[in-house]
Amino acid sequence: MTQPRFDELIHAPTRLSIVSLLTATDWAEFKFLRDQVGLTDSALSKQLTTLEEAGYVDIRKSFIGKRPRTSVRLTPHGQQAFAGHVAALQQIVARAGLAVLPESAQT
Amino acid sequence: MTQPRFDELIHAPTRLSIVSLLTATDWAEFKFLRDQVGLTDSALSKQLTTLEEAGYVDIRKSFIGKRPRTSVRLTPHGQQAFAGHVAALQQIVARAGLAVLPESAQT
DNA sequence: GACAGTACTTGCCTGCCAGGAAAGTATGCA
DNA sequence: TGCATACTTTCCTGGCAGGCAAGTACTGTC
């Protein structure tokens, strides 16, 4: 079972979407990620470096024919961190959940 | 039903914890919040102002005897925003969920 | 009346971090 | 040689968060 652990690195909106995309795609390509999260090349490159330094992703540089291609996937460590973060969020929601009934919850 | 809507204002860690506390407490006192989220008075005051300006909280200043006391609660709008944000997070997790099996998900 | 305390609020400053633009790197192709 | 692809790195800017300290308003004490 994954213990809840709020992960600031993953929590940041752009990285959250990157990581959640990666959990669903195994190896994902640079351009695919860039288009999905709507970042420039440079911004995505930096975020991936950040994630790599945290040990959350593997970055694979391969060649398709003669052109370089960068692919990314979560490491097991990254998967755990994501799962832990999700668990932390669920805990927050659970703690709050009692009152989350928008239209009807007025006192 | 609450439509998913990622809310950057609520997403920020400190405000997320403030808002989630508020969903569970109706009126909450300043000091209670301050201690729960571990902020200084000034930092909390500013966050509450931010939330108030967004229309997410009501701030009530009452007097207990002769001493002022500030209490806060979510507005319906704030409740909706929180619920919408939670729904957005759930969507992200659902999209990702397929592969969130840390130890066993290696290809 | 002066001073201290409570309960915040506001102003000032600092530090971090994100993202864009642009230049750099490496390689291939015309 | 020059242009294109596929990123990476550098530089810069802007925003935002939080701490500290001063301000405000009122009370309580001596």
Short mmCIF file of N, CA, C and O in Angstrom, two decimals, chain B residues 21-100:
data_model
loop_
_atom_site.label_atom_id
_atom_site.label_comp_id
_atom_site.label_asym_id
_atom_site.label_seq_id
_atom_site.Cartn_x
_atom_site.Cartn_y
_atom_site.Cartn_z
N LEU B 21 -9.52 22.53 5.27
CA LEU B 21 -9.89 22.67 6.68
C LEU B 21 -11.26 23.33 6.80
O LEU B 21 -12.10 22.93 7.60
N LEU B 22 -11.46 24.33 5.99
CA LEU B 22 -12.71 25.08 6.08
C LEU B 22 -13.92 24.25 5.66
O LEU B 22 -15.01 24.43 6.19
N THR B 23 -13.70 23.35 4.72
CA THR B 23 -14.86 22.53 4.31
C THR B 23 -15.30 21.66 5.46
O THR B 23 -16.45 21.25 5.52
N ALA B 24 -14.38 21.38 6.36
CA ALA B 24 -14.71 20.47 7.45
C ALA B 24 -15.11 21.19 8.73
O ALA B 24 -15.51 20.56 9.70
N THR B 25 -15.03 22.51 8.76
CA THR B 25 -15.22 23.16 10.06
C THR B 25 -16.27 24.26 10.11
O THR B 25 -16.43 24.88 11.15
N ASP B 26 -16.95 24.53 9.04
CA ASP B 26 -17.84 25.69 9.03
C ASP B 26 -17.03 26.91 9.44
O ASP B 26 -16.04 27.21 8.80
N TRP B 27 -17.41 27.61 10.51
CA TRP B 27 -16.61 28.75 10.92
C TRP B 27 -15.36 28.27 11.65
O TRP B 27 -15.45 27.51 12.60
N ALA B 28 -14.22 28.74 11.16
CA ALA B 28 -12.96 28.37 11.81
C ALA B 28 -12.28 29.64 12.30
O ALA B 28 -12.39 30.70 11.68
N GLU B 29 -11.59 29.52 13.39
CA GLU B 29 -10.93 30.71 13.93
C GLU B 29 -9.54 30.90 13.37
O GLU B 29 -8.85 29.95 13.04
N PHE B 30 -9.16 32.14 13.34
CA PHE B 30 -7.86 32.54 12.81
C PHE B 30 -6.72 31.73 13.41
O PHE B 30 -5.91 31.14 12.68
N LYS B 31 -6.68 31.66 14.68
CA LYS B 31 -5.56 30.98 15.34
C LYS B 31 -5.58 29.48 15.08
O LYS B 31 -4.52 28.85 14.97
N PHE B 32 -6.76 28.94 15.02
CA PHE B 32 -6.88 27.53 14.69
C PHE B 32 -6.27 27.26 13.32
O PHE B 32 -5.42 26.37 13.14
N LEU B 33 -6.66 28.06 12.36
CA LEU B 33 -6.12 27.91 11.00
C LEU B 33 -4.61 28.11 10.99
O LEU B 33 -3.87 27.33 10.38
N ARG B 34 -4.21 29.16 11.65
CA ARG B 34 -2.78 29.49 11.67
C ARG B 34 -1.97 28.30 12.20
O ARG B 34 -0.95 27.92 11.63
N ASP B 35 -2.45 27.70 13.27
CA ASP B 35 -1.72 26.58 13.85
C ASP B 35 -1.79 25.34 12.98
O ASP B 35 -0.82 24.60 12.84
N GLN B 36 -2.94 25.10 12.40
CA GLN B 36 -3.10 23.92 11.56
C GLN B 36 -2.22 23.97 10.32
O GLN B 36 -1.62 22.97 9.94
N VAL B 37 -2.17 25.13 9.68
CA VAL B 37 -1.39 25.20 8.46
C VAL B 37 0.05 25.62 8.70
O VAL B 37 0.88 25.54 7.80
N GLY B 38 0.32 26.05 9.95
CA GLY B 38 1.71 26.39 10.27
C GLY B 38 2.23 27.62 9.57
O GLY B 38 3.34 27.63 9.05
N LEU B 39 1.43 28.65 9.58
CA LEU B 39 1.89 29.92 9.01
C LEU B 39 2.00 30.96 10.11
O LEU B 39 1.49 30.78 11.21
N THR B 40 2.67 32.04 9.79
CA THR B 40 2.66 33.18 10.70
C THR B 40 1.33 33.91 10.53
O THR B 40 0.61 33.69 9.55
N ASP B 41 1.04 34.78 11.48
CA ASP B 41 -0.17 35.59 11.37
C ASP B 41 -0.24 36.31 10.04
O ASP B 41 -1.26 36.30 9.36
N SER B 42 0.86 36.95 9.70
CA SER B 42 0.83 37.78 8.49
C SER B 42 0.58 36.94 7.24
O SER B 42 -0.23 37.31 6.40
N ALA B 43 1.25 35.82 7.16
CA ALA B 43 1.09 34.98 5.98
C ALA B 43 -0.35 34.48 5.87
O ALA B 43 -0.95 34.51 4.79
N LEU B 44 -0.91 34.06 6.99
CA LEU B 44 -2.29 33.58 6.95
C LEU B 44 -3.24 34.71 6.58
O LEU B 44 -4.13 34.55 5.75
N SER B 45 -3.03 35.85 7.21
CA SER B 45 -3.87 37.00 6.92
C SER B 45 -3.91 37.29 5.43
O SER B 45 -4.97 37.52 4.84
N LYS B 46 -2.76 37.23 4.81
CA LYS B 46 -2.70 37.51 3.37
C LYS B 46 -3.41 36.44 2.57
O LYS B 46 -4.12 36.74 1.61
N GLN B 47 -3.23 35.20 2.96
CA GLN B 47 -3.92 34.13 2.23
C GLN B 47 -5.42 34.26 2.36
O GLN B 47 -6.16 34.04 1.40
N LEU B 48 -5.85 34.62 3.54
CA LEU B 48 -7.29 34.78 3.73
C LEU B 48 -7.83 35.94 2.91
O LEU B 48 -8.93 35.86 2.35
N THR B 49 -7.06 37.00 2.83
CA THR B 49 -7.47 38.13 2.00
C THR B 49 -7.59 37.69 0.54
O THR B 49 -8.54 38.03 -0.15
N THR B 50 -6.61 36.93 0.11
CA THR B 50 -6.65 36.41 -1.27
C THR B 50 -7.91 35.60 -1.50
O THR B 50 -8.61 35.77 -2.50
N LEU B 51 -8.19 34.73 -0.56
CA LEU B 51 -9.39 33.88 -0.70
C LEU B 51 -10.66 34.71 -0.64
O LEU B 51 -11.64 34.42 -1.34
N GLU B 52 -10.64 35.72 0.20
CA GLU B 52 -11.82 36.57 0.30
C GLU B 52 -12.05 37.35 -0.99
O GLU B 52 -13.19 37.45 -1.47
N GLU B 53 -10.97 37.85 -1.55
CA GLU B 53 -11.10 38.61 -2.80
C GLU B 53 -11.61 37.73 -3.94
O GLU B 53 -12.26 38.20 -4.86
N ALA B 54 -11.30 36.47 -3.84
CA ALA B 54 -11.80 35.54 -4.86
C ALA B 54 -13.26 35.16 -4.57
O ALA B 54 -13.89 34.46 -5.35
N GLY B 55 -13.74 35.59 -3.45
CA GLY B 55 -15.12 35.26 -3.09
C GLY B 55 -15.25 33.85 -2.53
O GLY B 55 -16.34 33.28 -2.49
N TYR B 56 -14.13 33.30 -2.10
CA TYR B 56 -14.15 31.92 -1.62
C TYR B 56 -14.43 31.79 -0.13
O TYR B 56 -14.81 30.74 0.34
N VAL B 57 -14.16 32.85 0.60
CA VAL B 57 -14.43 32.79 2.04
C VAL B 57 -15.14 34.06 2.53
O VAL B 57 -15.03 35.13 1.93
N ASP B 58 -15.87 33.87 3.60
CA ASP B 58 -16.39 35.00 4.36
C ASP B 58 -15.49 35.19 5.56
O ASP B 58 -15.09 34.21 6.20
N ILE B 59 -15.20 36.44 5.88
CA ILE B 59 -14.41 36.71 7.07
C ILE B 59 -15.29 37.51 8.02
O ILE B 59 -15.83 38.57 7.66
N ARG B 60 -15.47 36.95 9.18
CA ARG B 60 -16.35 37.57 10.15
C ARG B 60 -15.52 38.06 11.33
O ARG B 60 -14.75 37.30 11.92
N LYS B 61 -15.69 39.31 11.64
CA LYS B 61 -14.97 39.84 12.79
C LYS B 61 -15.97 40.10 13.89
O LYS B 61 -16.83 40.95 13.78
N SER B 62 -15.83 39.32 14.92
CA SER B 62 -16.77 39.47 16.02
C SER B 62 -15.97 39.78 17.27
O SER B 62 -14.75 39.84 17.25
N PHE B 63 -16.67 39.97 18.34
CA PHE B 63 -15.99 40.21 19.60
C PHE B 63 -16.42 39.18 20.61
O PHE B 63 -17.60 38.88 20.75
N ILE B 64 -15.44 38.61 21.23
CA ILE B 64 -15.72 37.72 22.33
C ILE B 64 -15.42 38.56 23.56
O ILE B 64 -14.27 38.83 23.86
N GLY B 65 -16.45 38.97 24.24
CA GLY B 65 -16.25 39.97 25.29
C GLY B 65 -15.76 41.21 24.58
O GLY B 65 -16.44 41.71 23.68
N LYS B 66 -14.58 41.65 24.92
CA LYS B 66 -14.05 42.85 24.30
C LYS B 66 -12.93 42.57 23.31
O LYS B 66 -12.37 43.48 22.74
N ARG B 67 -12.58 41.29 23.17
CA ARG B 67 -11.48 41.02 22.25
C ARG B 67 -11.99 40.61 20.89
O ARG B 67 -12.93 39.84 20.80
N PRO B 68 -11.33 41.13 19.90
CA PRO B 68 -11.72 40.79 18.54
C PRO B 68 -11.41 39.34 18.23
O PRO B 68 -10.45 38.77 18.77
N ARG B 69 -12.25 38.77 17.43
CA ARG B 69 -11.95 37.43 16.98
C ARG B 69 -12.36 37.31 15.51
O ARG B 69 -13.46 37.66 15.13
N THR B 70 -11.44 36.78 14.73
CA THR B 70 -11.70 36.64 13.31
C THR B 70 -12.03 35.19 13.00
O THR B 70 -11.30 34.29 13.38
N SER B 71 -13.14 35.00 12.36
CA SER B 71 -13.53 33.66 11.95
C SER B 71 -13.73 33.64 10.45
O SER B 71 -14.01 34.67 9.84
N VAL B 72 -13.57 32.47 9.90
CA VAL B 72 -13.60 32.33 8.46
C VAL B 72 -14.44 31.12 8.09
O VAL B 72 -14.41 30.12 8.80
N ARG B 73 -15.16 31.24 7.02
CA ARG B 73 -15.77 30.03 6.48
C ARG B 73 -15.85 30.13 4.96
O ARG B 73 -15.78 31.21 4.39
N LEU B 74 -16.01 28.99 4.35
CA LEU B 74 -16.16 28.97 2.91
C LEU B 74 -17.51 29.56 2.53
O LEU B 74 -18.51 29.33 3.20
N THR B 75 -17.52 30.28 1.44
CA THR B 75 -18.79 30.67 0.83
C THR B 75 -19.26 29.51 -0.03
O THR B 75 -18.47 28.61 -0.34
N PRO B 76 -20.50 29.51 -0.44
CA PRO B 76 -20.94 28.48 -1.39
C PRO B 76 -20.05 28.48 -2.63
O PRO B 76 -19.69 27.42 -3.14
N HIS B 77 -19.69 29.66 -3.06
CA HIS B 77 -18.80 29.77 -4.22
C HIS B 77 -17.46 29.07 -3.96
O HIS B 77 -16.93 28.36 -4.81
N GLY B 78 -16.95 29.26 -2.76
CA GLY B 78 -15.71 28.60 -2.39
C GLY B 78 -15.87 27.09 -2.31
O GLY B 78 -15.00 26.33 -2.71
N GLN B 79 -17.01 26.68 -1.81
CA GLN B 79 -17.27 25.24 -1.74
C GLN B 79 -17.33 24.64 -3.14
O GLN B 79 -16.79 23.56 -3.39
N GLN B 80 -17.98 25.37 -4.02
CA GLN B 80 -18.05 24.89 -5.40
C GLN B 80 -16.69 24.83 -6.04
O GLN B 80 -16.35 23.88 -6.74
N ALA B 81 -15.91 25.87 -5.80
CA ALA B 81 -14.58 25.91 -6.40
C ALA B 81 -13.73 24.74 -5.89
O ALA B 81 -13.03 24.08 -6.66
N PHE B 82 -13.85 24.48 -4.61
CA PHE B 82 -13.10 23.37 -4.04
C PHE B 82 -13.58 22.05 -4.63
O PHE B 82 -12.78 21.21 -5.07
N ALA B 83 -14.88 21.89 -4.66
CA ALA B 83 -15.44 20.65 -5.22
C ALA B 83 -15.02 20.49 -6.68
O ALA B 83 -14.66 19.39 -7.13
N GLY B 84 -15.05 21.60 -7.41
CA GLY B 84 -14.64 21.55 -8.81
C GLY B 84 -13.18 21.19 -8.96
O GLY B 84 -12.79 20.43 -9.85
N HIS B 85 -12.39 21.70 -8.06
CA HIS B 85 -10.97 21.41 -8.12
C HIS B 85 -10.70 19.95 -7.79
O HIS B 85 -9.90 19.28 -8.44
N VAL B 86 -11.38 19.47 -6.79
CA VAL B 86 -11.25 18.06 -6.44
C VAL B 86 -11.66 17.18 -7.61
O VAL B 86 -10.99 16.20 -7.94
N ALA B 87 -12.73 17.57 -8.26
CA ALA B 87 -13.18 16.81 -9.43
C ALA B 87 -12.11 16.81 -10.52
O ALA B 87 -11.86 15.80 -11.17
N ALA B 88 -11.47 17.97 -10.69
CA ALA B 88 -10.41 18.06 -11.69
C ALA B 88 -9.24 17.14 -11.33
O ALA B 88 -8.69 16.45 -12.19
N LEU B 89 -8.91 17.12 -10.05
CA LEU B 89 -7.82 16.24 -9.61
C LEU B 89 -8.20 14.78 -9.82
O LEU B 89 -7.39 13.96 -10.25
N GLN B 90 -9.45 14.49 -9.52
CA GLN B 90 -9.90 13.11 -9.70
C GLN B 90 -9.82 12.70 -11.16
O GLN B 90 -9.49 11.56 -11.49
N GLN B 91 -10.13 13.66 -12.03
CA GLN B 91 -10.04 13.38 -13.45
C GLN B 91 -8.59 13.06 -13.84
O GLN B 91 -8.33 12.12 -14.59
N ILE B 92 -7.70 13.85 -13.31
CA ILE B 92 -6.28 13.62 -13.59
C ILE B 92 -5.87 12.23 -13.12
O ILE B 92 -5.20 11.48 -13.81
N VAL B 93 -6.30 11.92 -11.92
CA VAL B 93 -5.94 10.62 -11.35
C VAL B 93 -6.59 9.49 -12.15
O VAL B 93 -5.97 8.47 -12.41
N ALA B 94 -7.82 9.72 -12.55
CA ALA B 94 -8.53 8.68 -13.31
C ALA B 94 -7.82 8.41 -14.63
O ALA B 94 -7.61 7.27 -15.02
N ARG B 95 -7.41 9.49 -15.26
CA ARG B 95 -6.69 9.36 -16.52
C ARG B 95 -5.41 8.59 -16.31
O ARG B 95 -4.97 7.80 -17.14
N ALA B 96 -4.80 8.83 -15.17
CA ALA B 96 -3.52 8.21 -14.88
C ALA B 96 -3.68 6.81 -14.30
O ALA B 96 -2.85 5.95 -14.49
N GLY B 97 -4.79 6.63 -13.61
CA GLY B 97 -4.98 5.49 -12.73
C GLY B 97 -4.58 4.13 -13.26
O GLY B 97 -4.08 3.30 -12.51
N LEU B 98 -4.74 3.93 -14.54
CA LEU B 98 -4.40 2.67 -15.17
C LEU B 98 -3.07 2.10 -14.72
O LEU B 98 -2.92 0.93 -14.46
N ALA B 99 -2.11 3.00 -14.59
CA ALA B 99 -0.76 2.49 -14.38
C ALA B 99 -0.21 2.72 -12.98
O ALA B 99 0.95 2.51 -12.74
N VAL B 100 -1.05 3.18 -12.09
CA VAL B 100 -0.53 3.51 -10.76
C VAL B 100 -0.47 2.28 -9.85
O VAL B 100 -1.24 2.13 -8.92
#
